[in-house]
PDB file of C-alpha atoms and ligand atoms in Angstrom:
ATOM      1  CA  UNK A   1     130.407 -56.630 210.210  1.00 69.00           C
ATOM      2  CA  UNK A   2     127.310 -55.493 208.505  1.00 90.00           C
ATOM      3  CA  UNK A   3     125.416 -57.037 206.099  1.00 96.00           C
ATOM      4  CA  UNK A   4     122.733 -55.651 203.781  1.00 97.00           C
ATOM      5  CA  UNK A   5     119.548 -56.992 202.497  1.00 98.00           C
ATOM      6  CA  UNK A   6     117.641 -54.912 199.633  1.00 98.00           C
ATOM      7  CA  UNK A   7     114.006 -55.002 198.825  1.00 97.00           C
ATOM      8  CA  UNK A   8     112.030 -52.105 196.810  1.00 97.00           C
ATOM      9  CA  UNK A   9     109.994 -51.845 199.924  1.00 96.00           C
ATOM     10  CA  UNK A  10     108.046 -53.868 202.823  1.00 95.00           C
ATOM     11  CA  UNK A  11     108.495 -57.311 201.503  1.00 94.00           C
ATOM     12  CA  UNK A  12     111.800 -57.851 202.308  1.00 96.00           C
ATOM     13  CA  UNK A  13     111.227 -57.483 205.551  1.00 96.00           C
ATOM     14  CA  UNK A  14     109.898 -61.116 205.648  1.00 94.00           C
ATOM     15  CA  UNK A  15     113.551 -62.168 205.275  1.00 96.00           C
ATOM     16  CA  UNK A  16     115.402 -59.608 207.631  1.00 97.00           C
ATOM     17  CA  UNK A  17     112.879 -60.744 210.191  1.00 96.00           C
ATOM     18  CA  UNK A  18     114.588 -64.220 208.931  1.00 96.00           C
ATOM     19  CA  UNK A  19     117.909 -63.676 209.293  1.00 96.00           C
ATOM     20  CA  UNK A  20     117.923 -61.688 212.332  1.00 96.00           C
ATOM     21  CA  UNK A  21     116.439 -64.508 213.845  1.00 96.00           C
ATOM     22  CA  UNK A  22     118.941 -67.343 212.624  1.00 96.00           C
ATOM     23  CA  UNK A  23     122.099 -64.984 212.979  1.00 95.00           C
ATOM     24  CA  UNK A  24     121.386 -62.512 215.834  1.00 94.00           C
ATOM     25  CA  UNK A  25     125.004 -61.189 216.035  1.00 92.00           C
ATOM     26  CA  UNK A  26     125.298 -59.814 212.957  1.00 94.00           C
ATOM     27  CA  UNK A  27     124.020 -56.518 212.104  1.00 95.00           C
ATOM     28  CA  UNK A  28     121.543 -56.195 208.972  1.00 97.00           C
ATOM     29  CA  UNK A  29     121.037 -52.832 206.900  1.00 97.00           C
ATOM     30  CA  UNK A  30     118.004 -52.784 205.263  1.00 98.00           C
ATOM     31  CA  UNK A  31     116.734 -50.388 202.739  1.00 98.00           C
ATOM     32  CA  UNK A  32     113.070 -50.151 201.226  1.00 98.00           C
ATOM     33  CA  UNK A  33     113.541 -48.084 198.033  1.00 98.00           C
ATOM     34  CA  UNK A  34     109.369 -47.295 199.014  1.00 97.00           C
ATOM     35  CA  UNK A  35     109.584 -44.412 196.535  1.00 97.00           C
ATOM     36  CA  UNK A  36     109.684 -46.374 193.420  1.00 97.00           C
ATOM     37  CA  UNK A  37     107.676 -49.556 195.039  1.00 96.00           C
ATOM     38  CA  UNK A  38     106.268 -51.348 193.356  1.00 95.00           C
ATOM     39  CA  UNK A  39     109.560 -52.858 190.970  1.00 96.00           C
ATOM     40  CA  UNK A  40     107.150 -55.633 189.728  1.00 94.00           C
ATOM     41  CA  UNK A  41     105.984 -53.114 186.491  1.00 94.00           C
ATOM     42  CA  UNK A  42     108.860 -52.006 185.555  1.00 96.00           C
ATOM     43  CA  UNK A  43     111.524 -52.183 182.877  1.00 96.00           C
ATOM     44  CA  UNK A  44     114.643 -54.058 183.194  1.00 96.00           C
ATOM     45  CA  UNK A  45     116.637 -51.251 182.566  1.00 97.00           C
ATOM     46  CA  UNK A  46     114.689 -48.945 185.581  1.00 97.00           C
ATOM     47  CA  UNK A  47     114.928 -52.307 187.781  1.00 97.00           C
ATOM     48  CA  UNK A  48     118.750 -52.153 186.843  1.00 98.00           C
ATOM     49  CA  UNK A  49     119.239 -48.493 187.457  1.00 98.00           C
ATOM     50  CA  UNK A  50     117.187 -48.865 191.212  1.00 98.00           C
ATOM     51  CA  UNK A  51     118.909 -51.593 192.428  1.00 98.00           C
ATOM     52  CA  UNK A  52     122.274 -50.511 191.943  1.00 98.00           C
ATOM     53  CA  UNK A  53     121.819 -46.847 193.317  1.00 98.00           C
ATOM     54  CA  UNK A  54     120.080 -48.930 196.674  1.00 98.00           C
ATOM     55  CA  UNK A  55     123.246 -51.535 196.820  1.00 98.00           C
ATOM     56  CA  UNK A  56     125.665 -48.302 196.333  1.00 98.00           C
ATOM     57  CA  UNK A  57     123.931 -46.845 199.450  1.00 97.00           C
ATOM     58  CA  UNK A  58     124.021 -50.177 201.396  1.00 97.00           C
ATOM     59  CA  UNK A  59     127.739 -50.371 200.460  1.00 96.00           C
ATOM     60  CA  UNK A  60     128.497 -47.059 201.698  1.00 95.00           C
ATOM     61  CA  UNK A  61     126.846 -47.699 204.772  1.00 95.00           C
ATOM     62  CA  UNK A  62     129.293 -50.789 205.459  1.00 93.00           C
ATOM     63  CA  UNK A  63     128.105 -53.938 203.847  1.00 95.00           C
ATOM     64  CA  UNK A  64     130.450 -55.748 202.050  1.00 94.00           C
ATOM     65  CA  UNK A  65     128.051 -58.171 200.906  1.00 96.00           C
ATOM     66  CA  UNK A  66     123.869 -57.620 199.882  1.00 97.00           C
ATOM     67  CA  UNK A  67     121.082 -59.799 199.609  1.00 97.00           C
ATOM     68  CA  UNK A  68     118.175 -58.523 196.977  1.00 97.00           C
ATOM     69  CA  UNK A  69     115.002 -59.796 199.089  1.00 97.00           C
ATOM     70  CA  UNK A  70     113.625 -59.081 196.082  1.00 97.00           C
ATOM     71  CA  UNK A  71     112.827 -61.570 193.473  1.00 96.00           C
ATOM     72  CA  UNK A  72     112.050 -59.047 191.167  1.00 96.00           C
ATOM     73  CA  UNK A  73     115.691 -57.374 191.099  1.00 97.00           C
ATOM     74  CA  UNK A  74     116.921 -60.864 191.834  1.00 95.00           C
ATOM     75  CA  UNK A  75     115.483 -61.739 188.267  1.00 94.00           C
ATOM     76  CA  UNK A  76     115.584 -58.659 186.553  1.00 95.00           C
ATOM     77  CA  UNK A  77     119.104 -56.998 187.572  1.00 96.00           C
ATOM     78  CA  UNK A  78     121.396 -59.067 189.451  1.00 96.00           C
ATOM     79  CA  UNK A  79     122.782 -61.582 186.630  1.00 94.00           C
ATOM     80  CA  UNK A  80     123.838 -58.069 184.869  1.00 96.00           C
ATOM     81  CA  UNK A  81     124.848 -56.916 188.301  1.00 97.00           C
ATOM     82  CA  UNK A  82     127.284 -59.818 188.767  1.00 95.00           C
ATOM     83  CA  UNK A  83     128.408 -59.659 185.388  1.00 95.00           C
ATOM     84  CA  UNK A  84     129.907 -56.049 185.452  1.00 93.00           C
ATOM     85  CA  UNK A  85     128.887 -53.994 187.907  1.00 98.00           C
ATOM     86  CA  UNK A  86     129.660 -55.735 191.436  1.00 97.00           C
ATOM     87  CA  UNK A  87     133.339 -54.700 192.933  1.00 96.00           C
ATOM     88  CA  UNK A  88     135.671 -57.415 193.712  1.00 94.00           C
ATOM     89  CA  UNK A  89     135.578 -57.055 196.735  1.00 94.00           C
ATOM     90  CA  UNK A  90     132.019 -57.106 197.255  1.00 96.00           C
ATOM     91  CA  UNK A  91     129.215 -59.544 196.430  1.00 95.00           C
ATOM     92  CA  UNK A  92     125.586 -59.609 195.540  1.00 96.00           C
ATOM     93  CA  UNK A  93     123.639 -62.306 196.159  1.00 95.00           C
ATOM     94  CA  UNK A  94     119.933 -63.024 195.452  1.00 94.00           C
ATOM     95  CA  UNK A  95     116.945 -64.789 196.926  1.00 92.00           C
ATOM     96  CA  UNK A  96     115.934 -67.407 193.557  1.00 88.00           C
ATOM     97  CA  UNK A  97     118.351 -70.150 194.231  1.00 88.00           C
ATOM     98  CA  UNK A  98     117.750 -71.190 197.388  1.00 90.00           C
ATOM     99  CA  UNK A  99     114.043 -71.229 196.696  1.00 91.00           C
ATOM    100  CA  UNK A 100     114.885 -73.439 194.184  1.00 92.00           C
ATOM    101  CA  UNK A 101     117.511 -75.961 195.697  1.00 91.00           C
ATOM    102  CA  UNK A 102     114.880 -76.629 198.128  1.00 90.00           C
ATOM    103  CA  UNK A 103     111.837 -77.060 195.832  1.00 91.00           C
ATOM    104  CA  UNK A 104     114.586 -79.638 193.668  1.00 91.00           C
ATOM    105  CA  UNK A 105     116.409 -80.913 196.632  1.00 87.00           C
ATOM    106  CA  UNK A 106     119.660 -79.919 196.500  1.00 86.00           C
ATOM    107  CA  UNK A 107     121.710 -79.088 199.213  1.00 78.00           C
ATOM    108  CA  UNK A 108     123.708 -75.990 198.523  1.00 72.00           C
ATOM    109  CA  UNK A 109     125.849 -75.121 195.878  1.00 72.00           C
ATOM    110  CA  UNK A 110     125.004 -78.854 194.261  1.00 80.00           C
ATOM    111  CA  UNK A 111     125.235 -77.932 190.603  1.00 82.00           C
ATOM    112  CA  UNK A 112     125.285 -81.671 189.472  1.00 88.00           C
ATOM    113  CA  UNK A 113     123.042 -82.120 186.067  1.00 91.00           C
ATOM    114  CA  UNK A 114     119.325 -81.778 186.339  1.00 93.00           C
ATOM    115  CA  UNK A 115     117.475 -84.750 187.345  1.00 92.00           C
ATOM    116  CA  UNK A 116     114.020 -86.012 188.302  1.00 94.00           C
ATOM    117  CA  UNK A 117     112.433 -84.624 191.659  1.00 93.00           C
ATOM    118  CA  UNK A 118     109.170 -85.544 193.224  1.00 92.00           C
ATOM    119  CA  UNK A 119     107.242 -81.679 192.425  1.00 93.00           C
ATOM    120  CA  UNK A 120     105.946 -82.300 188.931  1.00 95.00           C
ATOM    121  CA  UNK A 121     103.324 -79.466 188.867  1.00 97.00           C
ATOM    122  CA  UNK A 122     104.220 -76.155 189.996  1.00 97.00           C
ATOM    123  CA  UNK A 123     102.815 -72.905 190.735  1.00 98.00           C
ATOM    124  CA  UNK A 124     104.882 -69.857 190.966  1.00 97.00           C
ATOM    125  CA  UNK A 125     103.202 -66.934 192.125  1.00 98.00           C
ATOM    126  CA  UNK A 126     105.938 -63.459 191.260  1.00 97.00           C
ATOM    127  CA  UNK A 127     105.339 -60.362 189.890  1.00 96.00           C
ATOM    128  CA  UNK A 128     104.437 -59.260 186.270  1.00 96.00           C
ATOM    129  CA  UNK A 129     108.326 -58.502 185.852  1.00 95.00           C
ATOM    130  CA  UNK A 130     109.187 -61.375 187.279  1.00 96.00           C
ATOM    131  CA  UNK A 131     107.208 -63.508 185.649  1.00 97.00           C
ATOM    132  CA  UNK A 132     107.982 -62.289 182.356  1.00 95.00           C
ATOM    133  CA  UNK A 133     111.879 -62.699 182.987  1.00 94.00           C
ATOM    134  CA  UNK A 134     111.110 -66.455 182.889  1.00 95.00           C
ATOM    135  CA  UNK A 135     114.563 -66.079 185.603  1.00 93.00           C
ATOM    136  CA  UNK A 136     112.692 -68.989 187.826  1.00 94.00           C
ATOM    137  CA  UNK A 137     111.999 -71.530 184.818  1.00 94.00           C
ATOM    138  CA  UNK A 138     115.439 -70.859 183.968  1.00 93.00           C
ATOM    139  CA  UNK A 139     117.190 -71.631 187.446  1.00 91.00           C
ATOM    140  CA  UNK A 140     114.809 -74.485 187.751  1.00 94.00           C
ATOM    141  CA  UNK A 141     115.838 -76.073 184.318  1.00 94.00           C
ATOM    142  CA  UNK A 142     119.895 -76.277 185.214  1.00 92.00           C
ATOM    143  CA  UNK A 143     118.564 -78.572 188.518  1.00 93.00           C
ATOM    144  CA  UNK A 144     115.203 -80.418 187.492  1.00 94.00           C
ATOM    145  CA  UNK A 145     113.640 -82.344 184.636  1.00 94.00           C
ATOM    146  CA  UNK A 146     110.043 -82.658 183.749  1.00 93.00           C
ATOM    147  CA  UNK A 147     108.522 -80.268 185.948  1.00 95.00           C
ATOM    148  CA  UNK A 148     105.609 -77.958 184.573  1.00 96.00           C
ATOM    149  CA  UNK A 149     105.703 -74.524 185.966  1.00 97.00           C
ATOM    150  CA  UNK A 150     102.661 -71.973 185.340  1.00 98.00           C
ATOM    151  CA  UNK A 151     103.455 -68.849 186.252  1.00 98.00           C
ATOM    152  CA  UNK A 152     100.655 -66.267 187.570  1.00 98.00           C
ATOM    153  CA  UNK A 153     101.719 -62.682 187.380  1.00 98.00           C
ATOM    154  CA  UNK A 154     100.035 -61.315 190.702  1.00 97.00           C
ATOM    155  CA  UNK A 155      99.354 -57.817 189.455  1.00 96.00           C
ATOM    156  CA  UNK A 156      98.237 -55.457 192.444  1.00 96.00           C
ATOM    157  CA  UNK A 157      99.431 -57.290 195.529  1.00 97.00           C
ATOM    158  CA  UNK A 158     102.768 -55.462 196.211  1.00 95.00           C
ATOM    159  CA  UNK A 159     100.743 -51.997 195.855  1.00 95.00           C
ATOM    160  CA  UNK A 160      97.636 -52.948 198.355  1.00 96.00           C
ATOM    161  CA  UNK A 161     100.614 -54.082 200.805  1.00 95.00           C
ATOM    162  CA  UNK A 162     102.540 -51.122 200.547  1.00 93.00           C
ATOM    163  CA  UNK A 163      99.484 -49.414 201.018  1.00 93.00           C
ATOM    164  CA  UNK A 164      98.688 -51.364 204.089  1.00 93.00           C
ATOM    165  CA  UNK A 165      94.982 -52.472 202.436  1.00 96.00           C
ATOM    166  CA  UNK A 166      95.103 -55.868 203.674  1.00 95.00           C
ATOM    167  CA  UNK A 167      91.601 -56.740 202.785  1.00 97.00           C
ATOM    168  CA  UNK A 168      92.453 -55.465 198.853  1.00 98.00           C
ATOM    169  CA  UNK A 169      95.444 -57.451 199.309  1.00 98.00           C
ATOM    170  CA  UNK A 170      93.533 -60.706 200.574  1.00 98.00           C
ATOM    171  CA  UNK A 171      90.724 -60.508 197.677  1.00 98.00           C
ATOM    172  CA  UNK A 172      93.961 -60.384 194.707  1.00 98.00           C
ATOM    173  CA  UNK A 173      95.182 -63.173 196.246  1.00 98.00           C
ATOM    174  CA  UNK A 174      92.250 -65.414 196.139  1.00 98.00           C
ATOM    175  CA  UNK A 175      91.704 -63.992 192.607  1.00 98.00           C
ATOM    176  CA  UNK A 176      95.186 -64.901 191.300  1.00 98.00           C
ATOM    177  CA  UNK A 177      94.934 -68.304 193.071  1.00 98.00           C
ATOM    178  CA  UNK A 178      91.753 -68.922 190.994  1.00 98.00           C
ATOM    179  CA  UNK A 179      93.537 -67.607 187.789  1.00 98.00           C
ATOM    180  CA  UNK A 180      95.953 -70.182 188.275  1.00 98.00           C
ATOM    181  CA  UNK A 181      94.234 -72.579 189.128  1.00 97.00           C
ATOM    182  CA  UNK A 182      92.265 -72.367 185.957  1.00 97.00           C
ATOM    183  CA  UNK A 183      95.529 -72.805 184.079  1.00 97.00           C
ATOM    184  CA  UNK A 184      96.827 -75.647 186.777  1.00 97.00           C
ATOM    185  CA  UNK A 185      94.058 -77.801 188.389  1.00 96.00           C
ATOM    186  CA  UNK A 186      96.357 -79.261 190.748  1.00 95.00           C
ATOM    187  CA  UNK A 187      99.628 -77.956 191.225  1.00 97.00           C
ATOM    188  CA  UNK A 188     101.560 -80.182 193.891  1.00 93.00           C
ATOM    189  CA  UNK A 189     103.648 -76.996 194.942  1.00 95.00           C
ATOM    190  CA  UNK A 190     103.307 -73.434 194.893  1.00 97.00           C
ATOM    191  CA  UNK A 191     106.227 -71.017 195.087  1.00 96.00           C
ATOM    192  CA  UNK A 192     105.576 -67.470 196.679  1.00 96.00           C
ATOM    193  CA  UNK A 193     108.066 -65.859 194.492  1.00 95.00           C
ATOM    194  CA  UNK A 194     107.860 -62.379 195.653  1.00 96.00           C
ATOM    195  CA  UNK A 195     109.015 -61.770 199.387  1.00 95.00           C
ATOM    196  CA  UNK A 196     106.044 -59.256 199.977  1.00 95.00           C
ATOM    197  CA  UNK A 197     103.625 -62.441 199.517  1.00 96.00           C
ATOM    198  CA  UNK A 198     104.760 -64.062 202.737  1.00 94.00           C
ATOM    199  CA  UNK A 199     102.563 -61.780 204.768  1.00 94.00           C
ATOM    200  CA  UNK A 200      99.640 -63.188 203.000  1.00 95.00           C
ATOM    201  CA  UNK A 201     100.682 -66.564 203.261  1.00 96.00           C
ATOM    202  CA  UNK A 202      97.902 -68.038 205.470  1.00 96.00           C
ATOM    203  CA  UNK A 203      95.498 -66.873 202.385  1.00 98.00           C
ATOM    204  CA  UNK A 204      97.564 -68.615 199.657  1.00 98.00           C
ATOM    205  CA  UNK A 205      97.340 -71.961 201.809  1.00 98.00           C
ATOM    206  CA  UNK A 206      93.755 -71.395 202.423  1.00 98.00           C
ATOM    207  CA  UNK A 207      92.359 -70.506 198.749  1.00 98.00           C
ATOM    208  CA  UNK A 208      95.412 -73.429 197.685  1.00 98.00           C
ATOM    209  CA  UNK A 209      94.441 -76.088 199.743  1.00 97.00           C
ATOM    210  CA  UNK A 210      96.071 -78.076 202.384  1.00 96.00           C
ATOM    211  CA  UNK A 211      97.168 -80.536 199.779  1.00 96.00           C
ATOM    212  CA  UNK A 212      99.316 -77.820 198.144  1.00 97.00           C
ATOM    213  CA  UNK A 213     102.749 -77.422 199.515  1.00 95.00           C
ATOM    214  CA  UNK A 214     103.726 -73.745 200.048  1.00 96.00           C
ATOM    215  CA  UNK A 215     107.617 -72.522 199.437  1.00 93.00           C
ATOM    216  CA  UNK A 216     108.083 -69.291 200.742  1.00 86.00           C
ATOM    217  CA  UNK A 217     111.513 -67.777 200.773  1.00 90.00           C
ATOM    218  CA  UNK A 218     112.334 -66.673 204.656  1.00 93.00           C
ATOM    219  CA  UNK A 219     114.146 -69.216 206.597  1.00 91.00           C
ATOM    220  CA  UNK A 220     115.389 -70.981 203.297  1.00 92.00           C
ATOM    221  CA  UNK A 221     117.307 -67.580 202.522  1.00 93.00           C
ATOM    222  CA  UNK A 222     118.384 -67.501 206.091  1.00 94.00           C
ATOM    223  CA  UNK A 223     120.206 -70.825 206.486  1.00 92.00           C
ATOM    224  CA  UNK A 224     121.601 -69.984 203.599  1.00 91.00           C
ATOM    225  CA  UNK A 225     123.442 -66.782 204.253  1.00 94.00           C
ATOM    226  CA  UNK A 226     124.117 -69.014 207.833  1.00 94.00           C
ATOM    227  CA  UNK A 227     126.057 -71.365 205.497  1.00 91.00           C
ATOM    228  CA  UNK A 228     127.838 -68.883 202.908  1.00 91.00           C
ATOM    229  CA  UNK A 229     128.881 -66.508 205.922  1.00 92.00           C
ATOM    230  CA  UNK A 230     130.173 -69.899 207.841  1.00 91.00           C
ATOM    231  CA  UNK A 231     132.085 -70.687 204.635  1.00 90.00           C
ATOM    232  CA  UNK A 232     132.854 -67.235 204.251  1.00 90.00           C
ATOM    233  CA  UNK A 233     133.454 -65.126 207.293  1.00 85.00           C
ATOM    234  CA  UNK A 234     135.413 -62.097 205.628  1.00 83.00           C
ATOM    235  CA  UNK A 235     132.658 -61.277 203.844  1.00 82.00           C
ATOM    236  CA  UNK A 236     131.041 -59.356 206.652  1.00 80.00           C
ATOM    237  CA  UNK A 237     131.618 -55.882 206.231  1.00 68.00           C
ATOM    238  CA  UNK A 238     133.126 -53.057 208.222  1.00 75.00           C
ATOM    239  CA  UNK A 239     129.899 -51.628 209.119  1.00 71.00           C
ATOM    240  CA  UNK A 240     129.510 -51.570 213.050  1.00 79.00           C
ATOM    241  CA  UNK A 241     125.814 -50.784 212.907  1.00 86.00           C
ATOM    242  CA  UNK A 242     122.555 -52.355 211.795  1.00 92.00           C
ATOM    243  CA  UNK A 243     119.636 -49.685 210.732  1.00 96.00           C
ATOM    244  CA  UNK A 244     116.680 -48.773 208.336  1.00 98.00           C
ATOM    245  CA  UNK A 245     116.700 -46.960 205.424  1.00 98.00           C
ATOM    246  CA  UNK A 246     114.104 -46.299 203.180  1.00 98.00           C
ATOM    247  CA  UNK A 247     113.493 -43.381 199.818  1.00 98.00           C
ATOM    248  CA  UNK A 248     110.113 -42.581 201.024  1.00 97.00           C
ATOM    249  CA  UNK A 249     108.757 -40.988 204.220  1.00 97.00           C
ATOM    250  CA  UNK A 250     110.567 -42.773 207.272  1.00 98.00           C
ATOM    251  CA  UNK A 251     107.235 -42.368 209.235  1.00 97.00           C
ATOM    252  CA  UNK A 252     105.109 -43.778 207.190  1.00 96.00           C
ATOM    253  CA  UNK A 253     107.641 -46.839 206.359  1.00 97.00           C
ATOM    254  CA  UNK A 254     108.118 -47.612 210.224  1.00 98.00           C
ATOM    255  CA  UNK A 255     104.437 -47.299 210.253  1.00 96.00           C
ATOM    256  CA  UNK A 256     104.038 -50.143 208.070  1.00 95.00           C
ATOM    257  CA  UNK A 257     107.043 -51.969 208.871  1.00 96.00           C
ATOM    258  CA  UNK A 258     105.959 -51.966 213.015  1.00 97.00           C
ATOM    259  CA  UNK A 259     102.516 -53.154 211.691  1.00 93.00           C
ATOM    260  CA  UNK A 260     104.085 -55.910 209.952  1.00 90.00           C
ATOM    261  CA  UNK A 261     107.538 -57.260 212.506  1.00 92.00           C
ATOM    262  CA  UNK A 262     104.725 -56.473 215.175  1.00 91.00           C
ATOM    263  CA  UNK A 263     107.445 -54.719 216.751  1.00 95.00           C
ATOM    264  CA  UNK A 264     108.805 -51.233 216.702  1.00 97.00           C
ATOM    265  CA  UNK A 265     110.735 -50.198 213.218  1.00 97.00           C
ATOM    266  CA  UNK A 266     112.560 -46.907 212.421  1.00 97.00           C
ATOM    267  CA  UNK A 267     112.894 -46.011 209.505  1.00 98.00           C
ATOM    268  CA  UNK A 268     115.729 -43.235 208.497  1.00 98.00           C
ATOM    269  CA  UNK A 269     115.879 -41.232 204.803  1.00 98.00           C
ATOM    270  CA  UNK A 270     118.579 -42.926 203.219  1.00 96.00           C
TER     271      UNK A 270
HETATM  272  N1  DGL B 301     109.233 -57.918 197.142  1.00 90.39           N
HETATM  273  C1  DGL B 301     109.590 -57.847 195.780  1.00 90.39           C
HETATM  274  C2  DGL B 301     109.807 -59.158 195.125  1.00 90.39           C
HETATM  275  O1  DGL B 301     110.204 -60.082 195.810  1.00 90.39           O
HETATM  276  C3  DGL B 301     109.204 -56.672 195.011  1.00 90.39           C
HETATM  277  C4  DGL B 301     107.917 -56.474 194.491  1.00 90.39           C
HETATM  278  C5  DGL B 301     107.700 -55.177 193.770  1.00 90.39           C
HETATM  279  O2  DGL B 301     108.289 -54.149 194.128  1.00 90.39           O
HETATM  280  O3  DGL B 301     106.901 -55.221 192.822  1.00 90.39           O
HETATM  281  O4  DGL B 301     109.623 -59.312 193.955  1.00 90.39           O
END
């Protein structure tokens, strides 16, 4: 009854740690595809290729259904996933839309026409690929009217986390909060649109502001895989076993991902 969740490396983690919490029965598969981190410069068509091979591996290994914690093959890949490439009897979901029925909110699956919501200004902070898939403004636009979204393309975060340079990582923040800000004076709401930016998320509040509201993607993607699996139970797959699977060097991935869960990880070549 396994069930996989997919991230191109550590960031995903913020969303296992997540859903382990809200459904401890169930065991998760993760995989950090750590050897072609970071996703958030790349192609389409390389984001494409990655994610499949990494959701091929996580259905071998007994997941029936996947979760990209990854908002970068959420927006680049999975729409062309869904389209052709998932098997019947599997399914792919991704991270964007509940992000986005809370920001506009809707309680699940709602997909009356858009309307007016109280968030008028705000900031989404994803990677370059992200950004430049416009995928949020798009998802936003089927739920909400007149809501202004700049977008800051956060290059150099994902790498200085991978690499474990949290000070690096804290001073790109604070720079890419100030970029913004010099496009948005006051944004009501900022988005953390790429599950590695969790684990900085006491510095976006701080160089934000406590007037800012923060979204970040954890617990809202947990109750929601709480509510699909409740509405649909078969979709737990066969796998018996829960586990960690990464394309780089297990060691230095559990190193990483211990640092981070604050508890011990192991990682195993996928
Ligand atoms: N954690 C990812 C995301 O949510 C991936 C970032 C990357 O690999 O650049 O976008």
């Amino acid at each position: 009854m396994a069930v996989g969740i997919f991230d191109s490396g550590l960031g995903g983690l913020t969303v296992l740690d997540a859903v382990q919490k809200r459904l401890p029965d169930v065991p998760f598969v993760y995989f950090a595809d750590s050897a072609h981190a970071p996703y958030g410069v790349r192609d389409a068509d390389d984001i494409y290729a990655l994610t499949t091979a990494a959701v091929s591996r996580l259905f071998e290994a007994g997941c029936d259904l996947v979760i990209l914690a990854c908002n970068t093959a959420s927006a680049a890949a999975l729409r062309r996933m869904q389209e052709g490439w998932v098997p019947r009897d599997k399914r792919v979901l991704g991270v964007f839309v509940p992000l986005i029925e809370a920001l506009t909110e809707r309680s699940w699956g709602d997909n009356s026409p858009p309307r007016e919501v109280a968030v008028k200004h705000v900031a989404l902070f994803a990677t370059p690929a992200t950004v430049s898939s416009r995928a949020f403004q798009r998802e936003l636009a089927f739920r909400a009217i007149g809501v202004d979204v700049e977008a800051q393309a956060c290059g150099g975060v994902v790498d200085a986390i991978e690499d474990g340079d949290m000070i690096l990582a804290e001073a790109l923040v604070r720079s890419h909060v100030d970029a913004l800000r010099r496009k948005m004076p006051s944004p009501d709401a900022a988005v953390l649109g790429c599950t590695h930016y969790p684990l900085m998320e006491d510095v976006f509040q701080d160089a934000l502001g406590p007037e800012v509201r923060v979204y970040s993607q954890a617990d809202l993607v947990a109750e929601s895989l709480a509510d699909y699996l409740g509405r649909h139970p078969g979709m737990l797959g066969p796998g018996a076993q829960g586990g960690y699977l990464t394309t780089g060097d297990p060691r230095r991935v559990s190193d990483g991902a211990t640092r981070f869960l604050r508890r011990q990880i192991g990682f195993e070549a996928a």
